[in-house]
PDB file of C-alpha atoms and ligand atoms in Angstrom:
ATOM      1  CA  UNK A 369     126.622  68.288 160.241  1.00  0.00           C
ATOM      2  CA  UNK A 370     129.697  70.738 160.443  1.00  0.00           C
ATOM      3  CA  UNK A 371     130.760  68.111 163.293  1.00  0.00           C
ATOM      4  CA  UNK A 372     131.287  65.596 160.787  1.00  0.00           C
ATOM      5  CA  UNK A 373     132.674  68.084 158.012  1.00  0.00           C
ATOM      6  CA  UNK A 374     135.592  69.363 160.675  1.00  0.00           C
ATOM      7  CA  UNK A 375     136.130  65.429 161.479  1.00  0.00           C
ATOM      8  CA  UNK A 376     136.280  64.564 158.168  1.00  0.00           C
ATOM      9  CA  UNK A 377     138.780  67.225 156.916  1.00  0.00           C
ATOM     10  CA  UNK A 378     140.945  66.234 159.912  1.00  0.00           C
ATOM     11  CA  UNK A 379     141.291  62.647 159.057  1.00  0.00           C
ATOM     12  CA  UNK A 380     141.713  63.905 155.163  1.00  0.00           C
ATOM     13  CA  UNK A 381     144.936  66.406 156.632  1.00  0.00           C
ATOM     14  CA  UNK A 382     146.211  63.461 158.961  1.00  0.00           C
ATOM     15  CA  UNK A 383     145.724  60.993 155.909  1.00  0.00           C
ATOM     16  CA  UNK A 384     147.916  63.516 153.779  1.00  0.00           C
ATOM     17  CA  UNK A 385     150.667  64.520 156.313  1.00  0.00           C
ATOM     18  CA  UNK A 386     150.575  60.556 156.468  1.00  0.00           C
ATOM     19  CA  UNK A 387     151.341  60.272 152.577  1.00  0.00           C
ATOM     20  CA  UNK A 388     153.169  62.883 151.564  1.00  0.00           C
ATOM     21  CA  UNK A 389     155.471  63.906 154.608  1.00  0.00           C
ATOM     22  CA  UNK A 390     157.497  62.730 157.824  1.00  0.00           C
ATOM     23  CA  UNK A 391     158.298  59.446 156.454  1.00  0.00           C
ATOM     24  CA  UNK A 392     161.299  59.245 157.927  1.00  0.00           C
ATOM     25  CA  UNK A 393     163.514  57.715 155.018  1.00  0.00           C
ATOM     26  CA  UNK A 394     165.800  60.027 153.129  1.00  0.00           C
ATOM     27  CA  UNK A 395     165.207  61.257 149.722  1.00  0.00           C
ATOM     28  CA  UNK A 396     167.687  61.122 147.009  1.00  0.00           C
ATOM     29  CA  UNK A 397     164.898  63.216 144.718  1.00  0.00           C
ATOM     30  CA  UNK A 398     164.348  66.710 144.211  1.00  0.00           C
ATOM     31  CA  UNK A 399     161.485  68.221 146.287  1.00  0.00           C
ATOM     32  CA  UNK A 400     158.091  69.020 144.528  1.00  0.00           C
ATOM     33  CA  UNK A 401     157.936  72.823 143.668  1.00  0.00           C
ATOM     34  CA  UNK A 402     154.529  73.998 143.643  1.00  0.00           C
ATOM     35  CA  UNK A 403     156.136  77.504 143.499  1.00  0.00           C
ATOM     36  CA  UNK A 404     159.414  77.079 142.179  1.00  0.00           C
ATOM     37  CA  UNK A 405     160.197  81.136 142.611  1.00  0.00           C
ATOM     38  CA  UNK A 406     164.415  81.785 141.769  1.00  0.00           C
ATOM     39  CA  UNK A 407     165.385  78.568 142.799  1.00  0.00           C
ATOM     40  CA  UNK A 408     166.897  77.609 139.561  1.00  0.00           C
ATOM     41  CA  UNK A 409     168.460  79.981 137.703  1.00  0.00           C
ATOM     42  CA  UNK A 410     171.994  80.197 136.206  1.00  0.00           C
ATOM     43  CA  UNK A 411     174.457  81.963 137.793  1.00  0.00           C
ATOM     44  CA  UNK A 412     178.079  82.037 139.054  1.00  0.00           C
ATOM     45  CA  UNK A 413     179.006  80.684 142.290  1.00  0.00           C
ATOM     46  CA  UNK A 414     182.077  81.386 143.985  1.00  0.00           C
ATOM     47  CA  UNK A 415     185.043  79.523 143.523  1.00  0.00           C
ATOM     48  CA  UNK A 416     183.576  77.063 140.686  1.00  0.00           C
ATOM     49  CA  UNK A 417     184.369  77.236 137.250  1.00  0.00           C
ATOM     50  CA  UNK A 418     181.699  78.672 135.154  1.00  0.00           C
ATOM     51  CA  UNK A 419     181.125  77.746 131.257  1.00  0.00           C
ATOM     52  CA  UNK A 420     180.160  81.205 130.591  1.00  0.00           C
ATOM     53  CA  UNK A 421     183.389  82.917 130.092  1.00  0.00           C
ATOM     54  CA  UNK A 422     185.743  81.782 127.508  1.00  0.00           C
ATOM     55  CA  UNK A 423     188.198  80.921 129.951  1.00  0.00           C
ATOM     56  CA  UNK A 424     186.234  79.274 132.353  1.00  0.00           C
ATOM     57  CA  UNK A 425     187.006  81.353 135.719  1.00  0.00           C
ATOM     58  CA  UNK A 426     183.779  81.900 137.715  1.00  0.00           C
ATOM     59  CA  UNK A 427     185.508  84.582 139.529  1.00  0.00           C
ATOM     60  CA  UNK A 428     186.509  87.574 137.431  1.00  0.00           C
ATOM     61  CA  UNK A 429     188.318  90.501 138.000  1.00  0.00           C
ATOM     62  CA  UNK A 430     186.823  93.922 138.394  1.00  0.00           C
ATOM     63  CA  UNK A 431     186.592  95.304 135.120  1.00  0.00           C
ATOM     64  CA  UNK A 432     188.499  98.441 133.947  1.00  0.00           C
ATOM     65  CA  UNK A 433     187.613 101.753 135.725  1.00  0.00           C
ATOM     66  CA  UNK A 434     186.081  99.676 138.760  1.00  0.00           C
ATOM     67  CA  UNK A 435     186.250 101.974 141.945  1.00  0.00           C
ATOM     68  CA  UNK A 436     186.591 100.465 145.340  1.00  0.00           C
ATOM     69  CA  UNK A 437     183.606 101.210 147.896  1.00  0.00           C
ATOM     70  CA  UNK A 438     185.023 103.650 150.079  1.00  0.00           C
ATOM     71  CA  UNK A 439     186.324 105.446 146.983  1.00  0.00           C
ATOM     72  CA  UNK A 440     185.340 107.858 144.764  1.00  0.00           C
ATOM     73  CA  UNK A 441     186.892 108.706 141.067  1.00  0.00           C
ATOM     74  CA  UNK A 442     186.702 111.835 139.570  1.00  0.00           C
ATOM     75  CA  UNK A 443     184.648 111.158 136.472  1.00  0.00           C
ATOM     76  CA  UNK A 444     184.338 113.149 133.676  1.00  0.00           C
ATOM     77  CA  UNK A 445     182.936 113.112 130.279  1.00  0.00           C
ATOM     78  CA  UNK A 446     186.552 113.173 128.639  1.00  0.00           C
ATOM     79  CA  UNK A 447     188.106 110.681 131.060  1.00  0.00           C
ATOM     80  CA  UNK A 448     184.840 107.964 132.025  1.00  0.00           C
ATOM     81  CA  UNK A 449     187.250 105.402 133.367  1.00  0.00           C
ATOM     82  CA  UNK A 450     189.574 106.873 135.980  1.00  0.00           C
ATOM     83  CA  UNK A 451     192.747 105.468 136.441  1.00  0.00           C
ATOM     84  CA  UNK A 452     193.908 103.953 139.139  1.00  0.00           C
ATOM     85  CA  UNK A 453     195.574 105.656 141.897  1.00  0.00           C
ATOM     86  CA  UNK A 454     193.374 108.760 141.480  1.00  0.00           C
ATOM     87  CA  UNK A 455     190.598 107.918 143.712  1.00  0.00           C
ATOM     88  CA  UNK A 456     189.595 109.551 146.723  1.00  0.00           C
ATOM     89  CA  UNK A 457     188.786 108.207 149.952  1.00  0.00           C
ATOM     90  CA  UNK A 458     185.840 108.929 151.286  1.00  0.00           C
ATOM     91  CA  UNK A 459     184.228 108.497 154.951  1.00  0.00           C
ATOM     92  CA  UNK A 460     182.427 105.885 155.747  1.00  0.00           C
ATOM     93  CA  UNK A 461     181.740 106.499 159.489  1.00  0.00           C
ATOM     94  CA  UNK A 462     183.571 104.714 162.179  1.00  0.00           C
ATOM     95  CA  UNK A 463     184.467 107.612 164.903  1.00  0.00           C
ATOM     96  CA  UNK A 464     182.082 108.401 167.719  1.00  0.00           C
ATOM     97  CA  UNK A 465     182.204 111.931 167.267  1.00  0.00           C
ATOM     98  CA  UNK A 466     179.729 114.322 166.218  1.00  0.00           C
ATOM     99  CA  UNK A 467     180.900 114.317 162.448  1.00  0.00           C
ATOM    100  CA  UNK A 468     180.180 110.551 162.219  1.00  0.00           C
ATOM    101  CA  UNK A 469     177.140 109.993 164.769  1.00  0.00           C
ATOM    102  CA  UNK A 470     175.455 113.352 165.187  1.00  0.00           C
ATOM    103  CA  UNK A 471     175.720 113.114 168.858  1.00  0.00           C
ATOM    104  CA  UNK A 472     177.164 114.933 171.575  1.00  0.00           C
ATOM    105  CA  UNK A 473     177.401 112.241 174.006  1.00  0.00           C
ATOM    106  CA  UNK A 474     174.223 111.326 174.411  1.00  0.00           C
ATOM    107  CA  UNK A 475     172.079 114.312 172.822  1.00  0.00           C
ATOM    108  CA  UNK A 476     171.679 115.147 169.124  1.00  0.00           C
ATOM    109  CA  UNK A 477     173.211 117.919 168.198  1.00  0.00           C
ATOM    110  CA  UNK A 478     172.944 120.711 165.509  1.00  0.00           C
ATOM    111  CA  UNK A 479     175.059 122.255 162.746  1.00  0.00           C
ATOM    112  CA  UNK A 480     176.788 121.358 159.882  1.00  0.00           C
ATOM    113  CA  UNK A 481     179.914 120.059 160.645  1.00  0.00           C
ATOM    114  CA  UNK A 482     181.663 120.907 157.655  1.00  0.00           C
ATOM    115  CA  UNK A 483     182.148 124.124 155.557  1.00  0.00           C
ATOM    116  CA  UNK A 484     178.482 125.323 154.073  1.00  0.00           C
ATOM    117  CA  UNK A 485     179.475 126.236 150.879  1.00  0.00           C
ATOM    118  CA  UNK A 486     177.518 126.311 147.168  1.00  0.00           C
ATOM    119  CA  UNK A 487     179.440 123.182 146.448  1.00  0.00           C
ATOM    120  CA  UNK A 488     178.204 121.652 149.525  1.00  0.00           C
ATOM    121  CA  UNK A 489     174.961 122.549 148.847  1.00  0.00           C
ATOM    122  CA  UNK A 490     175.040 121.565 145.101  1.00  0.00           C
ATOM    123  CA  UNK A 491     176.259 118.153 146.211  1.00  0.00           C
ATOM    124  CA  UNK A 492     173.213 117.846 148.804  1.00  0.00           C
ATOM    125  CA  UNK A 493     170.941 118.587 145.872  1.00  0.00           C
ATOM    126  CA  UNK A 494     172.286 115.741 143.672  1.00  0.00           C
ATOM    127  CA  UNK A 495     172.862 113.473 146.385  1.00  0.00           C
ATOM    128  CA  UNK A 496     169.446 113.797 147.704  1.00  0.00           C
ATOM    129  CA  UNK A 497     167.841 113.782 144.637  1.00  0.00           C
ATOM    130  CA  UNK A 498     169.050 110.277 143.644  1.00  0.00           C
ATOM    131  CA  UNK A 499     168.546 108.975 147.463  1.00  0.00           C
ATOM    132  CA  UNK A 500     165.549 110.592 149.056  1.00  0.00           C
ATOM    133  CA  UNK A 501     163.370 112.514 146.709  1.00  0.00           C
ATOM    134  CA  UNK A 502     161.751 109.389 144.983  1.00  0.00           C
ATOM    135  CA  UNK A 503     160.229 108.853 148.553  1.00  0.00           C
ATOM    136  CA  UNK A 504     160.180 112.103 149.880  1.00  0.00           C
ATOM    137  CA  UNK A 505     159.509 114.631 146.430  1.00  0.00           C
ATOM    138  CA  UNK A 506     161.316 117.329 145.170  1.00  0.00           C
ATOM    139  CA  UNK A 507     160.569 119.697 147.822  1.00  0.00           C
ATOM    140  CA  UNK A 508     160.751 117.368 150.940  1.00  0.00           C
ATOM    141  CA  UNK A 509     156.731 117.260 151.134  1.00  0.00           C
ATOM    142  CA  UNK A 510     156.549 113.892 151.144  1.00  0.00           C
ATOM    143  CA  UNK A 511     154.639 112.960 147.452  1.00  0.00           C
ATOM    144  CA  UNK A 512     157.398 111.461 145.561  1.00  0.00           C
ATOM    145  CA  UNK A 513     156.893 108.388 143.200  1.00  0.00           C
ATOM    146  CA  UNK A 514     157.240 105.852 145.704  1.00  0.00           C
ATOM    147  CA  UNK A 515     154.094 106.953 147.441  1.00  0.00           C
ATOM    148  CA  UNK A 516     152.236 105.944 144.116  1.00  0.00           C
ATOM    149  CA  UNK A 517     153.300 102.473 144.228  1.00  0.00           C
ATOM    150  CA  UNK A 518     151.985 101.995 147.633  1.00  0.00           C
ATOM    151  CA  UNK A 519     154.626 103.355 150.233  1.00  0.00           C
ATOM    152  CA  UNK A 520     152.325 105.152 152.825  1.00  0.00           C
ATOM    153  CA  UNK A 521     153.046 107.660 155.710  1.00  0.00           C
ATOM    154  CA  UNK A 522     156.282 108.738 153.980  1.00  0.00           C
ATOM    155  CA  UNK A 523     157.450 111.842 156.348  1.00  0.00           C
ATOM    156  CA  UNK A 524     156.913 115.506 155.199  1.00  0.00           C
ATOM    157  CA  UNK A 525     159.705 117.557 156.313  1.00  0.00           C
ATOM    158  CA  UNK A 526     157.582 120.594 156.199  1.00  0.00           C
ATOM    159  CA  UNK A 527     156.057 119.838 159.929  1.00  0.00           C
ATOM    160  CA  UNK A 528     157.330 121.503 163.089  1.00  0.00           C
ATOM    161  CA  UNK A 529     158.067 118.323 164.235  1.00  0.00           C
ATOM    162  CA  UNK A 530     161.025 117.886 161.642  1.00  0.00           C
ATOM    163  CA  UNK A 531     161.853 121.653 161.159  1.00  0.00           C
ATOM    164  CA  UNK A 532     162.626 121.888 164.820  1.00  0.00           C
ATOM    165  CA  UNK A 533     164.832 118.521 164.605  1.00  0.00           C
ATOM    166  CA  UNK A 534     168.292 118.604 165.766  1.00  0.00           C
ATOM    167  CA  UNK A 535     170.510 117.779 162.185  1.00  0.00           C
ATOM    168  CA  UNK A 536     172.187 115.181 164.198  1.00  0.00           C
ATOM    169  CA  UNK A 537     169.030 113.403 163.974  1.00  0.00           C
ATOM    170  CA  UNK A 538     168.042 113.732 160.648  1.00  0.00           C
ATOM    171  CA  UNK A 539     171.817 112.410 160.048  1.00  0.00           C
ATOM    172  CA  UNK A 540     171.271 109.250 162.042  1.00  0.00           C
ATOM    173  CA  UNK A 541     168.036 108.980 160.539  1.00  0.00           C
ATOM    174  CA  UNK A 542     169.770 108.632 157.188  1.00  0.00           C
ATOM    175  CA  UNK A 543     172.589 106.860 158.336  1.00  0.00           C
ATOM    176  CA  UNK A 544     170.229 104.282 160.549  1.00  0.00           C
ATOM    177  CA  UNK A 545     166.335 104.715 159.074  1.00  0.00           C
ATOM    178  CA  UNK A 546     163.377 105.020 160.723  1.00  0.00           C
ATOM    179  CA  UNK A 547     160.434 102.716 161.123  1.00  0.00           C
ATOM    180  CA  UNK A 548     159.677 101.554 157.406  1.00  0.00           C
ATOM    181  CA  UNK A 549     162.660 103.847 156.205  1.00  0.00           C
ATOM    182  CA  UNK A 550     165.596 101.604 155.876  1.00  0.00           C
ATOM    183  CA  UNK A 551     169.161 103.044 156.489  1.00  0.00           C
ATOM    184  CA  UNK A 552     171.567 104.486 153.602  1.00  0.00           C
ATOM    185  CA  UNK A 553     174.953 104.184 155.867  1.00  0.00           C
ATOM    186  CA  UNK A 554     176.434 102.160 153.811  1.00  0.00           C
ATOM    187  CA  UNK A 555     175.339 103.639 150.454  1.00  0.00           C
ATOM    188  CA  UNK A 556     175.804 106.920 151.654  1.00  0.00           C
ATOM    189  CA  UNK A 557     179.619 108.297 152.544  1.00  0.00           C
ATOM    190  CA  UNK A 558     179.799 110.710 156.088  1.00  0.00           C
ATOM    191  CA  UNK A 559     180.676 114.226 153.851  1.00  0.00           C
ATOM    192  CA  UNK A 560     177.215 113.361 151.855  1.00  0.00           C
ATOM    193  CA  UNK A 561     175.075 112.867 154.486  1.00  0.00           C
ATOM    194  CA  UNK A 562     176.026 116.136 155.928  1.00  0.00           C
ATOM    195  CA  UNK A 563     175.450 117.614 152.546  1.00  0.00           C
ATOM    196  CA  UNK A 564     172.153 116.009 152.462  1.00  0.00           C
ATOM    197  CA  UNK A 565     171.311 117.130 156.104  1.00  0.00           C
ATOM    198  CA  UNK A 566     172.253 120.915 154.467  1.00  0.00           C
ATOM    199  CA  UNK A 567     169.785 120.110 151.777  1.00  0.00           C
ATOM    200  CA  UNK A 568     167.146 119.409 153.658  1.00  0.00           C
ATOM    201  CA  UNK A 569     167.424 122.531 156.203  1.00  0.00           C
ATOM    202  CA  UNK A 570     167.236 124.403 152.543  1.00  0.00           C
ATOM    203  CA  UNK A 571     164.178 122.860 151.127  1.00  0.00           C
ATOM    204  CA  UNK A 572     162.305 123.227 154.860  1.00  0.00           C
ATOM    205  CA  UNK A 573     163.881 126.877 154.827  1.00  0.00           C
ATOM    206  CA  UNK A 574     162.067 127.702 151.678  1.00  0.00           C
ATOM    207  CA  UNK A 575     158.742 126.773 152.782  1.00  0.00           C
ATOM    208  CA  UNK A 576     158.517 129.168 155.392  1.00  0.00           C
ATOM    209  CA  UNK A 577     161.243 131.806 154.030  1.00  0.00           C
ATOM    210  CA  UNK A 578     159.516 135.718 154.227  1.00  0.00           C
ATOM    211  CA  UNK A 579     160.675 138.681 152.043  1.00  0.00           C
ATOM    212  CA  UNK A 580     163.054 139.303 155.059  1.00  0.00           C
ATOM    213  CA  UNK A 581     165.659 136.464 153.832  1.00  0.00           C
ATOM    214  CA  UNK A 582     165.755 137.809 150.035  1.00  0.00           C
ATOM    215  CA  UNK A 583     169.125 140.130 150.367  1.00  0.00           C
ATOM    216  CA  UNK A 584     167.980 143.379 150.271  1.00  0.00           C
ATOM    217  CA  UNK A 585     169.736 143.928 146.972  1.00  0.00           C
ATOM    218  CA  UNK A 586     167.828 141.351 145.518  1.00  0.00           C
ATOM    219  CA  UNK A 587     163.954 142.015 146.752  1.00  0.00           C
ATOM    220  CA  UNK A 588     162.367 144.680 144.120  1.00  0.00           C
ATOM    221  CA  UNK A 589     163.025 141.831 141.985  1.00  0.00           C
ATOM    222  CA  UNK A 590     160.735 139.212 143.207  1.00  0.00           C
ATOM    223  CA  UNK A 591     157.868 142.311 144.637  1.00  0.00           C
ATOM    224  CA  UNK A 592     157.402 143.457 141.133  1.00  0.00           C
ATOM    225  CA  UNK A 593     154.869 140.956 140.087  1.00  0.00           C
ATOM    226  CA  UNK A 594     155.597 139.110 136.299  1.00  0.00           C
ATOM    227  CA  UNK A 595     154.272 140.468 133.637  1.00  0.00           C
ATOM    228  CA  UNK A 596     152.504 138.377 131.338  1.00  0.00           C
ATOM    229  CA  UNK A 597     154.000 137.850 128.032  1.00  0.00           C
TER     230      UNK A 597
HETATM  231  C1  LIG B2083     162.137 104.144 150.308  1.00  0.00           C
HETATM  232  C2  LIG B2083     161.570 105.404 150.689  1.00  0.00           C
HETATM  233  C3  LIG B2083     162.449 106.366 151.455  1.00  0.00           C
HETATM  234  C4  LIG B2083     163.667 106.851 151.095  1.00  0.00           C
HETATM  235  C5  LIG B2083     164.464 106.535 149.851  1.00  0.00           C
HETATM  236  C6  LIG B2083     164.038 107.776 152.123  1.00  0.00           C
HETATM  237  N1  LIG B2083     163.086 107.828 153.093  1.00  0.00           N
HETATM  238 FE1  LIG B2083     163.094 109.019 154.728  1.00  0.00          FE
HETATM  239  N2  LIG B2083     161.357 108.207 155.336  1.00  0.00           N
HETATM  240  C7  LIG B2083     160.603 107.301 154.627  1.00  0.00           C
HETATM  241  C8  LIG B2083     159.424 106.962 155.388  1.00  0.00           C
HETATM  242  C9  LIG B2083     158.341 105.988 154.953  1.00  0.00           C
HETATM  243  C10 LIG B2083     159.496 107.702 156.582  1.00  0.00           C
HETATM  244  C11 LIG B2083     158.514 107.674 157.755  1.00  0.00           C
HETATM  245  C12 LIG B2083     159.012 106.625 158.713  1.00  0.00           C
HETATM  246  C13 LIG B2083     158.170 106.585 159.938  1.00  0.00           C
HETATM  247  O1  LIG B2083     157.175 105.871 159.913  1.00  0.00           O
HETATM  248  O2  LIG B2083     158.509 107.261 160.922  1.00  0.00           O
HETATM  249  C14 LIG B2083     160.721 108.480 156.510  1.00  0.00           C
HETATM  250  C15 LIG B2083     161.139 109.342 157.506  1.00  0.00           C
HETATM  251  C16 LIG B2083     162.178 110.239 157.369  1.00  0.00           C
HETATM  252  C17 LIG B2083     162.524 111.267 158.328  1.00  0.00           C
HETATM  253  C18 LIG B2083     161.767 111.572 159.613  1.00  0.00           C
HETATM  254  C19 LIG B2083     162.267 110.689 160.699  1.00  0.00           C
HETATM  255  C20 LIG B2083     161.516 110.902 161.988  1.00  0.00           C
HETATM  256  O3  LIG B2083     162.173 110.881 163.031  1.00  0.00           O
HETATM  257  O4  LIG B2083     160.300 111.054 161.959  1.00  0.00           O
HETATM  258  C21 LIG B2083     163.613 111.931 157.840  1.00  0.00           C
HETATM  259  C22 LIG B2083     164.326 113.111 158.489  1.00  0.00           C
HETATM  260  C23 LIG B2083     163.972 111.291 156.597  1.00  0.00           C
HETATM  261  N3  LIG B2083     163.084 110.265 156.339  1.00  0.00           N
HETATM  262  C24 LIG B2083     165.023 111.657 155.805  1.00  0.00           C
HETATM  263  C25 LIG B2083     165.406 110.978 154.653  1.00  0.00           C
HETATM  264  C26 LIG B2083     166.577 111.328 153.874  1.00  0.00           C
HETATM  265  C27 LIG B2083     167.492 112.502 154.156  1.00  0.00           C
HETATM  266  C28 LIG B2083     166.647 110.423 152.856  1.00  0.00           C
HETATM  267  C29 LIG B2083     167.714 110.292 151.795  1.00  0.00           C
HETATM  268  C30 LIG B2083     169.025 109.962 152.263  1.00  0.00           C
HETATM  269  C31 LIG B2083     165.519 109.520 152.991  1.00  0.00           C
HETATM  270  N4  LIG B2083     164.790 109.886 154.096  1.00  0.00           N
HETATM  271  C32 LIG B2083     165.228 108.482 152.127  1.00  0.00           C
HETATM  272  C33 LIG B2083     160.919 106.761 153.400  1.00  0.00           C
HETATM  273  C34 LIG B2083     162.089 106.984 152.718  1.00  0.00           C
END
């Protein structure tokens, strides 16, 4: 019985491919779309005029205040548009030295590379705020949003594993990803991702930091327990 079923559905697939494809003549007529998807949608191509725009130019020019990748404009609330001229370049890595790859010829290799300061840190904080925490929280455990919308195994930075990793590797691991972790490089300038790497020894430092780091000045503070309002 299933025999004849298999044979059946056979001759019905060879009978189809028959009809509908290989028919070796060329079609002047769209395909059939069973799912048609983003295949038709309007938008600009390059180099061909565009009805759009008023004067007809597909291409336009970058509007007003438009920074060049590579660059970054000091932005403020009283100036939102920089001018021209004022940007600063920034590093996008191309050296193979430590700065840009993390390595010492062919080991990772730790410390920061540039001046630790709060500014450093501060940027760190921002930076990996808008990059890494919606993957990997806050606090570097691992629970941020993404995980809710299906991302599994997203690292925790609080296991030995990653506390004990050289910051060369946690830089290459933004710059080049890991696994199901895709690579920032180009999203993220050479100065930031050190900043980041900063960040991240700060969050992991706090998990495990004792009374012993608090300077001393500053310890009665946190031992005399709050008092409840
Ligand atoms: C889209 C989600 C996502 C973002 C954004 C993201 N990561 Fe990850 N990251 C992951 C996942 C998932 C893993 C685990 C990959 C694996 O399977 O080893 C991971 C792994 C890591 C690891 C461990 C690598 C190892 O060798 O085990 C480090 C360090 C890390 N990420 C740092 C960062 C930093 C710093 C940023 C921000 C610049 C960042 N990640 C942004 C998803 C993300």
């Amino acid at each position: 019985m299933l025999r004849y079923f298999f044979i059946a559905l056979g001759l019905f697939l060879v009978g189809l491919l028959a009809v509908a494809g290989f028919r070796g003549q060329k079609s002047g007529k769209p395909p059939i779309e069973i799912f048609p998807d983003m295949d038709h949608q309007p938008k600009v191509k390059a180099q061909v005029p565009s009805e759009f725009f008023a004067d007809e130019r597909g291409n336009r020019l970058p509007v007003p205040g438009t920074v060049p990748i590579g660059y970054e404009a000091p932005v403020s609330k009283e100036n939102p548009f920089p001018d021209e001229g004022k940007y600063r370049m920034v590093r996008y890595s191309t050296g193979t030295d430590y700065l840009n790859t993390g390595r010492f010829g062919d080991r990772w290799g730790t410390g920061i590379p540039l001046p630790v300061t709060a500014e450093l840190m501060q940027r760190g904080q921002e930076r990996y705020t808008i990059f890494c925490g919606v993957c990997h929280g806050a606090s570097g455990g691992g629970n941020g949003v993404a995980g809710q919308y299906g991302l599994v195994a997203i690292a925790n930075f609080h296991q030995d594993r990653l506390r004990e990793m050289a910051d060369g590797e946690i830089y290459n691991t933004i710059v080049m990803g890991k696994n199901t972790m895709l690579g920032y490089g180009s999203k993220i300038p050479v100065d930031d991702r050190w900043a980041i790497v900063a960040y991240v020894r700060a969050l992991q430092a706090a998990q495990t930091a004792t009374i012993n780091d608090v300077p001393p000045a500053e310890r009665a503070a946190l031992e005399t327990p709050p008092t409840q309002p």
